[in-house]
Coordinates of C-alpha atoms in Angstrom, one line a residue:
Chain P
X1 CA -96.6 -104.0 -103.7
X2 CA -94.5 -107.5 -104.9
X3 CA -93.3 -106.6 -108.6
X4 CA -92.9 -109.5 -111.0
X5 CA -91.9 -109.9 -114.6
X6 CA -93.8 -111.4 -117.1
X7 CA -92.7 -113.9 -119.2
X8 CA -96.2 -113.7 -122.0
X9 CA -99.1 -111.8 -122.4
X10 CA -102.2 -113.7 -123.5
X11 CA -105.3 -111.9 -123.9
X12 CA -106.4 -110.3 -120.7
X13 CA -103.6 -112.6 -118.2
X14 CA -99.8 -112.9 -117.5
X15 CA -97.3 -115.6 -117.6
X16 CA -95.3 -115.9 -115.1
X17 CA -92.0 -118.1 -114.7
X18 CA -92.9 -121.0 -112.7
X19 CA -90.7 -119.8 -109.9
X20 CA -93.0 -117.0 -109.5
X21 CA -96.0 -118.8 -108.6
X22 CA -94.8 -120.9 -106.0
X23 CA -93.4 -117.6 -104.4
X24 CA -97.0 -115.9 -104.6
X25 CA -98.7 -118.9 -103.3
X26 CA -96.0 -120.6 -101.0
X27 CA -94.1 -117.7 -99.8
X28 CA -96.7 -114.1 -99.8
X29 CA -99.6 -116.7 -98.7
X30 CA -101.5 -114.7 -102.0
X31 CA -105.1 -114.6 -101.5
X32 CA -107.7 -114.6 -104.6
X33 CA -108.4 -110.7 -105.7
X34 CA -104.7 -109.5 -104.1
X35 CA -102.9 -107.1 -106.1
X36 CA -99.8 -107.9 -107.6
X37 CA -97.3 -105.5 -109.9
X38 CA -96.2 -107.2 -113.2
X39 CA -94.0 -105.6 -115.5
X40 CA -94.1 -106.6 -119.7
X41 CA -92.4 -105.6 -122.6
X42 CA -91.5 -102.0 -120.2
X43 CA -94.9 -101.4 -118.7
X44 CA -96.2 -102.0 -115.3
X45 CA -99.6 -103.3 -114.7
X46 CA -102.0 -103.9 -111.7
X47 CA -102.9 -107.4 -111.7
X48 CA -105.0 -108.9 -109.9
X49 CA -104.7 -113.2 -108.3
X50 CA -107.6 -115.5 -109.3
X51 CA -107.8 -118.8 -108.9
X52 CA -105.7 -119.1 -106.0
X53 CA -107.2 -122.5 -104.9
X54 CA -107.0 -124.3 -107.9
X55 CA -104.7 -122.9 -111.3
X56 CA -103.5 -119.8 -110.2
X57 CA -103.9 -116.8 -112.9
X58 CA -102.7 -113.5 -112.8
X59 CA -105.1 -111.0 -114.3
X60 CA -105.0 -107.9 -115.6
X61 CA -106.4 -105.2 -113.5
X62 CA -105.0 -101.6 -115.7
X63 CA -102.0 -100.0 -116.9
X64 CA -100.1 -98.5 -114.1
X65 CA -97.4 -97.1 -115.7
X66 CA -95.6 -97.0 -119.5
X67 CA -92.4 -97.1 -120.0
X68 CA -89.3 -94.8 -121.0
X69 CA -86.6 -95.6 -122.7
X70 CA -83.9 -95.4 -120.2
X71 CA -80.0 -94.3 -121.3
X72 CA -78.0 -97.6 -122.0
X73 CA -75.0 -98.2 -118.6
X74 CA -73.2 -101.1 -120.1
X75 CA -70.6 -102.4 -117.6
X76 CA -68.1 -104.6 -118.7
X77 CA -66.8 -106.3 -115.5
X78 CA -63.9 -109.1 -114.9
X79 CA -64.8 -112.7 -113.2
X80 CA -64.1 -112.2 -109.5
X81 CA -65.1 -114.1 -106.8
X82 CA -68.8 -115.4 -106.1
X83 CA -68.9 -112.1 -103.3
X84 CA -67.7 -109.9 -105.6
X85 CA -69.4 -110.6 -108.5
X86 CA -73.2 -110.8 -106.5
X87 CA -72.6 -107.7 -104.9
X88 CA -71.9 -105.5 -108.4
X89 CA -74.8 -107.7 -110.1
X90 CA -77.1 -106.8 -106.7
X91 CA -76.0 -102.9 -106.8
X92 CA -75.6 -102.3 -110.1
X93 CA -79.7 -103.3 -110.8
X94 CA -80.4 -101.2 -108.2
X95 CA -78.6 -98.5 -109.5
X96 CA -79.6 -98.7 -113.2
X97 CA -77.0 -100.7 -115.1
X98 CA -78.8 -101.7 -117.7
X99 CA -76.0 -104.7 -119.3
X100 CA -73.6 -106.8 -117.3
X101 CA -70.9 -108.2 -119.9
X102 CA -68.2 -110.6 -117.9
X103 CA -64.7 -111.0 -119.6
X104 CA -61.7 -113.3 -118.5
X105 CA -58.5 -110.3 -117.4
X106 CA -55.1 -110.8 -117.1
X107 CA -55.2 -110.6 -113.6
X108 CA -57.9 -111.9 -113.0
X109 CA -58.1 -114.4 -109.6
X110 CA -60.8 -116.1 -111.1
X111 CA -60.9 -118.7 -113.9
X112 CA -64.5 -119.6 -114.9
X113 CA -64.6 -123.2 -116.4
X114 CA -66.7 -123.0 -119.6
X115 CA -68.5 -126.3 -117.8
X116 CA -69.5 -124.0 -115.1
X117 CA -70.8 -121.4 -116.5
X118 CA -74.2 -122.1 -117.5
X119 CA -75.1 -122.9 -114.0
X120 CA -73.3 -119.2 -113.0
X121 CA -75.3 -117.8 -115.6
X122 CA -78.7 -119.2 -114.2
X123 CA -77.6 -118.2 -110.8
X124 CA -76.2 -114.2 -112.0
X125 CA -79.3 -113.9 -114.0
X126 CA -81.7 -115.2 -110.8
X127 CA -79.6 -112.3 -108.8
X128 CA -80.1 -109.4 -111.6
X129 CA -84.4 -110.6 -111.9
X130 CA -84.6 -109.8 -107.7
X131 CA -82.9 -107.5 -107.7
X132 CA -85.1 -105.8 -110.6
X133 CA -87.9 -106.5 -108.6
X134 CA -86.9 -105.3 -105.6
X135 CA -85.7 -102.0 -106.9
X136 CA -89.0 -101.7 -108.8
X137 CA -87.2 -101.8 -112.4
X138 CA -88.9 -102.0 -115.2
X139 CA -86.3 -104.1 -117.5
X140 CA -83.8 -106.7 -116.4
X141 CA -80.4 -106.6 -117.2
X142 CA -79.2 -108.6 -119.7
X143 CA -76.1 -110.6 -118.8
X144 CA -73.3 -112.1 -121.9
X145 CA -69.8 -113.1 -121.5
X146 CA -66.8 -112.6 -124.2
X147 CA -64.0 -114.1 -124.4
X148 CA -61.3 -110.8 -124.9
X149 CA -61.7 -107.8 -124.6
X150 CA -61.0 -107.0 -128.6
X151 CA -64.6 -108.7 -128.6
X152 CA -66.0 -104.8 -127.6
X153 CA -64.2 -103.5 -130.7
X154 CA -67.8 -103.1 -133.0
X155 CA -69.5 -101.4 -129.9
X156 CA -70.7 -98.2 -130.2
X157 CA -71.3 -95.6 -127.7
X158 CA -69.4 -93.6 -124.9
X159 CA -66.6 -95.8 -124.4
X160 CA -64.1 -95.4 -121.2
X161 CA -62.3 -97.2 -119.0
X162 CA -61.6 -96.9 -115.7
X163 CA -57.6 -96.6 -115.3
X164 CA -54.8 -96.6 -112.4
X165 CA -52.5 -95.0 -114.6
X166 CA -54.7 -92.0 -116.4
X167 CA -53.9 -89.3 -113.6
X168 CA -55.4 -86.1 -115.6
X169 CA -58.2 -86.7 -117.2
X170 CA -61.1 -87.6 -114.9
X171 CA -64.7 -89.2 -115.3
X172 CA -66.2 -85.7 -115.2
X173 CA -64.1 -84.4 -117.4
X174 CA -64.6 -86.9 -120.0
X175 CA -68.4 -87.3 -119.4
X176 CA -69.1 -83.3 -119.8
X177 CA -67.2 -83.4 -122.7
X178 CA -69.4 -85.6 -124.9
X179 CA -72.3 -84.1 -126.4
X180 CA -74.0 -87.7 -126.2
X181 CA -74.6 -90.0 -123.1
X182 CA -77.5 -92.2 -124.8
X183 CA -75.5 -95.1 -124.7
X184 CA -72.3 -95.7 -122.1
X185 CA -69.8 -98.6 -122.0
X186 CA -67.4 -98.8 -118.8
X187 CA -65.0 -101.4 -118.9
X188 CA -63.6 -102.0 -115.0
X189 CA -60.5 -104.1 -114.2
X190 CA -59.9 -106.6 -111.3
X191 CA -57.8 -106.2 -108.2
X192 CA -54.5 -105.8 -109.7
X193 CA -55.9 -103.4 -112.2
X194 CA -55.9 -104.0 -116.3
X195 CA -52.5 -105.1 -117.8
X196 CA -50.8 -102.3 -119.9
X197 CA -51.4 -104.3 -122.9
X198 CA -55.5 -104.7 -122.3
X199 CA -55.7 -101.0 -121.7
X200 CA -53.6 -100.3 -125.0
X201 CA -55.6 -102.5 -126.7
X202 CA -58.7 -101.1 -125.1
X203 CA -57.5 -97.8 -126.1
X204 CA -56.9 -98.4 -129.9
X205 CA -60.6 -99.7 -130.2
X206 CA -61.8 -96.3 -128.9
X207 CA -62.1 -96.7 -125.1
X208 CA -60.6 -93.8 -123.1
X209 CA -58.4 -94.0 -120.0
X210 CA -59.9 -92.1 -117.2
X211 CA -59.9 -92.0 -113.6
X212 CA -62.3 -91.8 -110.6
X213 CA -60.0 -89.4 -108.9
X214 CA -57.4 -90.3 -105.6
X215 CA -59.2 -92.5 -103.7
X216 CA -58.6 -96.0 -103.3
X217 CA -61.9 -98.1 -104.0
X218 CA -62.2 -101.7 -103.7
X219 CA -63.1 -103.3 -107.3
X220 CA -66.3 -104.4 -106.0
X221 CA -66.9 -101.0 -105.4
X222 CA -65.6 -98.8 -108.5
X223 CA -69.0 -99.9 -110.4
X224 CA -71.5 -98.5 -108.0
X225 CA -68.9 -95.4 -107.7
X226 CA -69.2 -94.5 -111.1
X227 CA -73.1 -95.8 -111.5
X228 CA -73.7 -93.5 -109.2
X229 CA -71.2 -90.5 -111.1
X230 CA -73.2 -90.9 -114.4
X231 CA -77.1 -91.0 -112.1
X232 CA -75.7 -87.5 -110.7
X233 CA -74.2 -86.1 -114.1
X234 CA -77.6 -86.9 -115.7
X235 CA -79.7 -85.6 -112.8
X236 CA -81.8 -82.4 -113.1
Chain F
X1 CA -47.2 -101.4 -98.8
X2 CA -48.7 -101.9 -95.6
X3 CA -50.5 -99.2 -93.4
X4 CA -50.5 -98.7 -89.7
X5 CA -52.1 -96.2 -88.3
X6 CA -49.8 -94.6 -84.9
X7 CA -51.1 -93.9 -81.6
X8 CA -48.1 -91.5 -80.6
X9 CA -44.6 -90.6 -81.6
X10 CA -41.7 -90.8 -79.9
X11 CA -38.2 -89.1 -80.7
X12 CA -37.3 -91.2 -83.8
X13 CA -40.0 -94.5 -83.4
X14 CA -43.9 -94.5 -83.6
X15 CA -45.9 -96.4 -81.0
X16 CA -48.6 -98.4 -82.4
X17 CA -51.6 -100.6 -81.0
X18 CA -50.9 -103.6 -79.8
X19 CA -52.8 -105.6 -82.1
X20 CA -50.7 -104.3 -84.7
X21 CA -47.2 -105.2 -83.8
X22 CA -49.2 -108.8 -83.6
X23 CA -50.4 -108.3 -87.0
X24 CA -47.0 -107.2 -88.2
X25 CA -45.0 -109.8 -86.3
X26 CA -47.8 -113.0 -86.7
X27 CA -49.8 -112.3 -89.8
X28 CA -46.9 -110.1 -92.0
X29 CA -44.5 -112.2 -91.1
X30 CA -42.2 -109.3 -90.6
X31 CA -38.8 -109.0 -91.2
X32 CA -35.8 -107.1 -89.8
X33 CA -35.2 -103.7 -91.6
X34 CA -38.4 -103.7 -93.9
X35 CA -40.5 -101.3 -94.1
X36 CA -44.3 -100.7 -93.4
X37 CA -46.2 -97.1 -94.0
X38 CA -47.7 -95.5 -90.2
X39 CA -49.9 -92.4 -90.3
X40 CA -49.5 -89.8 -87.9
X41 CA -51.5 -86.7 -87.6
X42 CA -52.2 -86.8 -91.3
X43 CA -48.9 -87.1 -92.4
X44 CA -47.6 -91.0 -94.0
X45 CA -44.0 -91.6 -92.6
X46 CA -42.3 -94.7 -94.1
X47 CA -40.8 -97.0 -91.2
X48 CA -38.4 -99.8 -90.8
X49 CA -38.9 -102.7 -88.5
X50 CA -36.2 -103.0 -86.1
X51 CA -35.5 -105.7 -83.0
X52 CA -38.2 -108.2 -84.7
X53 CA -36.6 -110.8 -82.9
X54 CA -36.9 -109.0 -79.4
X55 CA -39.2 -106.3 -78.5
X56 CA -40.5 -104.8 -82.2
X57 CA -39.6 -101.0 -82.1
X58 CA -40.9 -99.1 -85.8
X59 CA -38.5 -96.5 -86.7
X60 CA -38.7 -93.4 -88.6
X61 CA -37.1 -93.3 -91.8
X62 CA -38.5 -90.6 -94.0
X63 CA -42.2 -88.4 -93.9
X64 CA -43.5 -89.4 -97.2
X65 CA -46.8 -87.1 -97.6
X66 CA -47.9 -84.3 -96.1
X67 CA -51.4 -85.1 -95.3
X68 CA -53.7 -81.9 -96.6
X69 CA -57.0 -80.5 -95.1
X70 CA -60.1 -82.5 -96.9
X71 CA -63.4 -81.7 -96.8
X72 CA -65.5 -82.9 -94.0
X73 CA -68.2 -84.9 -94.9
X74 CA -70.4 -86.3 -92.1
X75 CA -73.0 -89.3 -92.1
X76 CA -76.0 -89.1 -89.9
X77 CA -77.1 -92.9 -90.1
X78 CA -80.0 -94.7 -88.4
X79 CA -79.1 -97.9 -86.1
X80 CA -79.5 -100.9 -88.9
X81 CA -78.9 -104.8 -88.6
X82 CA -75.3 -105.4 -88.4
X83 CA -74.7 -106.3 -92.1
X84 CA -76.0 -103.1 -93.3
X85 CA -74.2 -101.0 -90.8
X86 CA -70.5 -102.7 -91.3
X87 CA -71.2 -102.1 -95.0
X88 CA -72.0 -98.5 -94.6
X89 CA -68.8 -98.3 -92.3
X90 CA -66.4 -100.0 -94.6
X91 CA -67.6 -98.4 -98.1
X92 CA -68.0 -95.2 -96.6
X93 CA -64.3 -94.9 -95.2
X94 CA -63.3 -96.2 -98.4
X95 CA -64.9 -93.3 -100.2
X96 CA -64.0 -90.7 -97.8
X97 CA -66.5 -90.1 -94.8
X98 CA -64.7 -88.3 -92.5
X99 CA -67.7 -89.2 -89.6
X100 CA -70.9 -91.3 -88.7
X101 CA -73.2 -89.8 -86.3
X102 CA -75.7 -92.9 -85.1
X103 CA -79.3 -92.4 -83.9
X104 CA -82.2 -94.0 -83.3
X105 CA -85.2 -93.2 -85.6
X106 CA -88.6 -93.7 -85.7
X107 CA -88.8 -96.5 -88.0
X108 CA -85.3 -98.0 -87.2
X109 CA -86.1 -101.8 -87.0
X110 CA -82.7 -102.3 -84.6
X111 CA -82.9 -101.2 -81.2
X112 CA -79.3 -100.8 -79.6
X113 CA -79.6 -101.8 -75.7
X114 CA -77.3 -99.3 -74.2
X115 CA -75.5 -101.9 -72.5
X116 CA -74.4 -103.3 -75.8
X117 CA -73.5 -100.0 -76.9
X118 CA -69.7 -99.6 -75.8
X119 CA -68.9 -103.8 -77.3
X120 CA -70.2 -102.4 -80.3
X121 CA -68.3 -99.1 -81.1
X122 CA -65.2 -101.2 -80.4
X123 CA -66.1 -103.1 -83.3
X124 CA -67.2 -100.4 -85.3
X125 CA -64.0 -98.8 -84.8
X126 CA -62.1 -101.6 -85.7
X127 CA -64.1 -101.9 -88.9
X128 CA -63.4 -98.0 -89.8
X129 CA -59.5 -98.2 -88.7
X130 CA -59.3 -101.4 -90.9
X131 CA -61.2 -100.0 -93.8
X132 CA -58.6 -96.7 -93.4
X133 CA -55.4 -98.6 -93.9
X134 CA -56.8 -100.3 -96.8
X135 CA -58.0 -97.6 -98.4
X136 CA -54.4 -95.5 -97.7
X137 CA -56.5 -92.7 -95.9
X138 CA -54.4 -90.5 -94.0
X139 CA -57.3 -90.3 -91.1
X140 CA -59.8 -92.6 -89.8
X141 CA -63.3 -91.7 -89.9
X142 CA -65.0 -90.7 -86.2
X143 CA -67.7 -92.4 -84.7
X144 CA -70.5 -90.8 -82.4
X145 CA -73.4 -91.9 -81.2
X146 CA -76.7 -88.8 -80.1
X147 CA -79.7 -90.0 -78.4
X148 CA -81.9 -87.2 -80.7
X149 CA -82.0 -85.7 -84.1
X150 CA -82.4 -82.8 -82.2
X151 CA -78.7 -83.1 -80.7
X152 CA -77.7 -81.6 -84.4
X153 CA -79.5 -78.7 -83.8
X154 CA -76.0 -76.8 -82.9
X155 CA -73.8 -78.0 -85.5
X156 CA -72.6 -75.4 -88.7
X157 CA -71.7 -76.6 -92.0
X158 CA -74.0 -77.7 -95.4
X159 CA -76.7 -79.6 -94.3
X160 CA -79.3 -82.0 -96.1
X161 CA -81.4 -84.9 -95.8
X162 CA -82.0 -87.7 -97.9
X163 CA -85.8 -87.2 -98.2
X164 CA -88.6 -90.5 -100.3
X165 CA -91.1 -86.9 -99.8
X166 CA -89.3 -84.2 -101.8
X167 CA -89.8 -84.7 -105.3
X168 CA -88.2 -81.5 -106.9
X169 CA -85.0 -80.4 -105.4
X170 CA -82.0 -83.0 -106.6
X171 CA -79.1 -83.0 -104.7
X172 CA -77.4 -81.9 -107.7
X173 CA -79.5 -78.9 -107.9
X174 CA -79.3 -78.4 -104.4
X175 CA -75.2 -78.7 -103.9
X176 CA -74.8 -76.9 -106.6
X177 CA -76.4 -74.1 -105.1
X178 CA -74.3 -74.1 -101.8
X179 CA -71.4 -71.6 -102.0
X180 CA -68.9 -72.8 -99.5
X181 CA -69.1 -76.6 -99.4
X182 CA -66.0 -77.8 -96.6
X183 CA -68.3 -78.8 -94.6
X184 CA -71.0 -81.1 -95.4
X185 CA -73.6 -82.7 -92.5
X186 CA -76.0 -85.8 -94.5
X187 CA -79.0 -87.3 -92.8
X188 CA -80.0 -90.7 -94.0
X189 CA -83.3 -92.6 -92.9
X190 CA -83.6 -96.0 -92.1
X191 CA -85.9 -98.6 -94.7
X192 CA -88.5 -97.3 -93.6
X193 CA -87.2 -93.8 -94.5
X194 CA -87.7 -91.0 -91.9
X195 CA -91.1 -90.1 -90.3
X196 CA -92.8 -86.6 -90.8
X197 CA -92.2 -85.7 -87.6
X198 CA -88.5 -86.2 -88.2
X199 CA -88.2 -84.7 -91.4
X200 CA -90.2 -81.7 -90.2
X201 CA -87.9 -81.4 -87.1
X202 CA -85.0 -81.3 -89.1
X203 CA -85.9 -79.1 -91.8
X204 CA -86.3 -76.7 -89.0
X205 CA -82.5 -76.7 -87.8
X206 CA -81.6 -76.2 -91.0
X207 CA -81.3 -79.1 -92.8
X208 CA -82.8 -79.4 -96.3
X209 CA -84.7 -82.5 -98.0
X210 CA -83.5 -83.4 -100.9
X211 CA -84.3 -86.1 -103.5
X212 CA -81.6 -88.8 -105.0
X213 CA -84.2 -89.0 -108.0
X214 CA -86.3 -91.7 -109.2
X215 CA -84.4 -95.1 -108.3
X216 CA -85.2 -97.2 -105.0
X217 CA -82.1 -98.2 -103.4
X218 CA -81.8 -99.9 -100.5
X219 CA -80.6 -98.2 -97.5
X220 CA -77.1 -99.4 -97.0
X221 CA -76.9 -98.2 -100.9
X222 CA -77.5 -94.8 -100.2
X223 CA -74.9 -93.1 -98.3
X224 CA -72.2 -94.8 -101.0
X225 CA -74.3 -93.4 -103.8
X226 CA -74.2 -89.6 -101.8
X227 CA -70.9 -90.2 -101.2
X228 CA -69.7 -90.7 -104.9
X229 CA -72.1 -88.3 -106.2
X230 CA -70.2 -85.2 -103.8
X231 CA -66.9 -87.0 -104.6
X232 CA -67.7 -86.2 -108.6
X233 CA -69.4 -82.6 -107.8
X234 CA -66.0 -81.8 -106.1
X235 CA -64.0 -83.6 -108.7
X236 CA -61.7 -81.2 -111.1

């Protein structure tokens, strides 16, 4: 069934973002009584389409489904190209990241122009809500941008990097050695890697230098590598 | 440095494919007396480029690694729309797939017509030898195609399926459980996953299903996400 997320809940109906209703209407062809999915505030409720023909409205049906609070996968990921950056925005939903935080690296290929990025923001966040959808999520990623890395310093949580030059300690290592996962904040470099100076710095505001281990990974890839590391670590 | 990958060796210079000593000569730019990296039979050799200006001849200078034995881990994969499959190629050399084993399945929305079947392994092997020298493997991934699920019945080794039925058994739980893991065989299903039939017919020569746990990816998603997760289970 086609998930959507709520934007309100009045009394016994949903509000949608317009988008949403053009693609029940124009897109699924919805027809009055269909079912739809709509998740709010972490739940997921049966709704059903009325007034199809005229104002559409998206009722309430029953609770399907409450919420858990899920662990907290906060990547922190370098502007790369448009490719790039869809992909690990696309991937990353689906495979639970729960914040997206983009920061400018030293070699970086990509400059963002502070004009720009309001439009790249609609466009990443339109990305991260399909994606959501699609992989039946029940919470959006949130996306921000910093401006330096020092910007992480007050964060709390498991803090690591992911690092070409840490040869001993790896992501297993360091993840079955903390006795609390509830919160997790990666930082990931770009193609040429973080500079010595951003992982120093990184370092002295608590993020640890580990690595994934010998193989060579694309950059695009290293987030779904070790999304996928922390769903195994924490599996039953 | 760049990677070739050798078709033979001769007393004291490698032979390569011809599209390489194009891409070395055309797109490299190549230079008398610098060097390249060639893998043969496991082991990376560093090379010199002699006669550039003549006929291109890639001499041995010094064996730089000894390739070493790695575990085998095999891809069953359904035939999928183009995209999908050249994504599962190239991320799943990248993280070390050492073979893909196509087939049709029940619910596979691509049908391959055998005609078009040898046009496209030559692409697909382009797309795994490429992925290889980028990734600095020391061994490109094999390519097969069976006609039948069945056709695995013979082969030995630690086998599983990637099951939407089983709810209980993770493949954590599961590989964790295995004693001798050199050998791993994976079946994947297409979007639609696999049929009953299918999963039945399997479980009976000996593979297991086993669950990835509660998040929907999408197909081309999941043998990465395997991938990593037996990269970090056989991680120090």
């Amino acid at each position: 069934m086609q998930r959507y997320f709520a934007l309100k809940k009045e009394k016994n109906y949903f509000i949608l973002p317009n988008d949403d209703y053009h693609h029940i209407l124009r897109v699924m062809r919805g027809k009055e009584n269909e079912h739809i999915e709509v998740v709010y505030e972490n739940c997921v409720y049966l709704c059903a389409l009325k007034n199809v023909e005229q104002s559409l409205t998206i009722e309430i049906d029953s609770l399907l489904e409450k919420g858990v609070k899920e662990r907290e996968m906060i990547f922190c990921i370098p502007y790369l190209k448009e490719t790039k950056m869809d992909f690990i925005l696309q991937k990353g939903t689906e495979m639970g990241a729960s914040m997206f935080i983009l920061y400018p690296a030293t070699f970086s290929m990509v400059k963002i122009d502070d004009k720009k990025l309001p439009k790249k923001l609609e466009r990443w966040n339109r990305i991260l809500k399909e994606a959501s959808e699609q992989s039946k999520r029940t919470n959006i990623p949130q996306i921000q941008t910093i401006s330096h890395l020092r910007d992480l310093k007050n964060m709390t949580g498991v803090k690591f990097l992911c690092s070409t030059r840490e040869k001993e300690k790896t992501i297993k290592k360091f993840l079955q050695s903390q006795s609390n996962c509830d919160k997790l904040i990666v930082v990931i470099g770009p193609e040429g890697g973080l500079s010595e100076a951003e992982e120093k710095q990184l370092n002295e505001i608590g993020f640890e230098s580990i690595t994934l281990g010998n193989r060579i990974l694309r950059v695009e890839s290293v987030p779904l590598f070790v999304l996928s590391c922390l769903n195994y670590e924490f599996m039953e």
